[in-house]
Amino acid sequence: MTPCPSASGPQRCRNGGTDIFTPLQANKVAHHPCYSVSGHHHFARMHLAVAPACNLQCNYCNRKYDCSNESRPGVVSELLTPEQAVAKAQLVAQAIPQLSVIGIAGPGDPLANIGRTFRTLELLRARMPDIKLCLSTNGLMLPDAVDRLIEIGVDHVTVTLNTLDAAIAAQIYAWLWLDGERYTGRAAGEILLARQQEGIRKLTEKGILVKINSVLIPGINDTTMFRVSRQVREWGAFLHNIMPLIARPEHGTVFGLNGQPEPDAAALTAVRGRCAQVMPQMSHCQQCRADAIGMLGEDRSQMFPLSALPPRPQPYLPLLRQRARLHASLVSGGESDEPQACLVAVASSRGDVIDCHFGHADRFQIYSLSAAGVILVNERFTPKYCRGAGDCEPQDSEARLDDMLALLADVKAVFCARIGYAPWQKLESGGIEPCVEGAWQDVSDVLSRWWRQRRLAGEDEKTEKGAA
Ligand SMILES: C[S@@+](CC[C@H](N)C(=O)[O-])C[C@H]1O[C@@H](n2cnc3c(N)ncnc32)[C@H](O)[C@@H]1O
Ligand code: SF4
Ligand code: SF4
């Protein structure tokens, strides 16, 4: 288990000690530009603007399009269809190989546009199997969406939660829509808070990383933010991002037009400092546009207009392999010149123990083995090779096996708990070693052992060649 590498503040205290992540969760945090200090120096993010509608009206939000010079949440230049979004993501992955995370953050609410959002996530998962997926929502529809998000393999969810109090909520939200009914005032607040709580708890119980966004609104929710921080930690969120309210008259929001003050830097720092006593705080959020692209602190969204999309996307697998090498060098502090350095794949459900049958694995963890050590690079998703006894059409499974082999073509070995005869042979004939000796053992112990043997074998080979 690994200590929390998040931005600032104390480690969360669970299990009577420092906060802990599974290796997989730690990797997801470390490689997310928004979640870790090291991540935001190395990795880039992209927001796909596929979700125009919203089911809630916040008094600080006005979703205005066609405003390329403005960088604030909810602003986008071009709305995308799911198909355009995925084509754009592939183009960006080619131009910015540090891209590690793709998220949907509006310009409205992703879960108020459920069809467009899930179609986009499903296409991304199928066509870009190594990308981490995330989503930012007001939480109103979250309880209904959790199972589907998990099934697709969404890694991180951000929920905006500004208060725990329905009376305060009534000052922040004008209305919400749920099941064809419009609610206002305290009734709206009560519905929203109950559904946010249910959604957050469902996600954290299933091991999904949840970040909480809160907009700091002086005179409305500033004195109660500590309670929010403490409560969301209890619900299992791992990071709190308290963002300053943006409220200018020219944005046309209720708060902007009513002269609601924005917090100054000192007030924001003071609230974050207090909340950091109970919950890790994010302090480098850029309050990005809903179509932001690039490393944090830069926005290259204007370089990728729809008009720049190629008629057909480039094949992604060569790009995936190139990105794996780059990401391995980023996480291990430079490219290795050792001849034995390599990538391997592991089938593990939680990332700590080798416990998956090759045929049942729907994702593989990719590790880099080099003098820098055994380092988790990322995950690659795949349709399962074996879908149960009723689905063993030889032709179909043969095609799935070929796809898996293509996905794993750049690894030297695959570690799993068990593997059938056909995939074993296929892997071997593709130059990939199937390894089941480490079944039910600790991933890093097994990989370290295998890596030592590989190095020794390499040295023996060198000596033999020298002698000859
Ligand atoms: C545009 S929203 C999209 C996602 C989703 N609809 C939500 O509200 O979480 C992204 C984030 O920007 C925040 N935001 C929107 N307008 C803002 C403003 N005027 N000042 C500060 N934060 C704002 C939202 O609260 C949310 O945390
Ligand atoms: S929920 Fe999000 S998109 Fe909807 S009004 Fe609020 S900030 Fe804007
Ligand atoms: S808005 Fe904040 S959390 Fe979202 S991508 Fe930008 S920096 Fe990251």
Short mmCIF file of C-alpha atoms and ligand atoms in Angstrom, two decimals, residues 54 56-58 60-61 63 107-109 138, ligand 2:
data_model
loop_
_atom_site.label_atom_id
_atom_site.label_comp_id
_atom_site.label_asym_id
_atom_site.label_seq_id
_atom_site.Cartn_x
_atom_site.Cartn_y
_atom_site.Cartn_z
CA CYS A 54 -27.72 21.11 -17.31
CA LEU A 56 -29.32 22.48 -12.15
CA GLN A 57 -28.96 26.25 -12.25
CA CYS A 58 -26.12 27.57 -10.10
CA TYR A 60 -22.59 31.57 -10.49
CA CYS A 61 -22.78 29.77 -13.85
CA ARG A 63 -22.56 28.64 -20.10
CA PRO A 107 -20.02 22.88 -20.55
CA GLY A 108 -23.21 21.71 -18.75
CA ASP A 109 -23.44 18.60 -16.64
CA ASN A 138 -22.94 18.34 -9.86
S1 SF4 B 2 -24.20 22.38 -12.36
FE1 SF4 B 2 -22.31 22.90 -13.44
S2 SF4 B 2 -22.94 23.36 -15.54
FE2 SF4 B 2 -24.81 23.30 -14.29
S3 SF4 B 2 -25.17 25.40 -13.75
FE3 SF4 B 2 -23.94 24.53 -12.10
S4 SF4 B 2 -21.79 24.89 -12.66
FE4 SF4 B 2 -23.05 25.28 -14.46
#
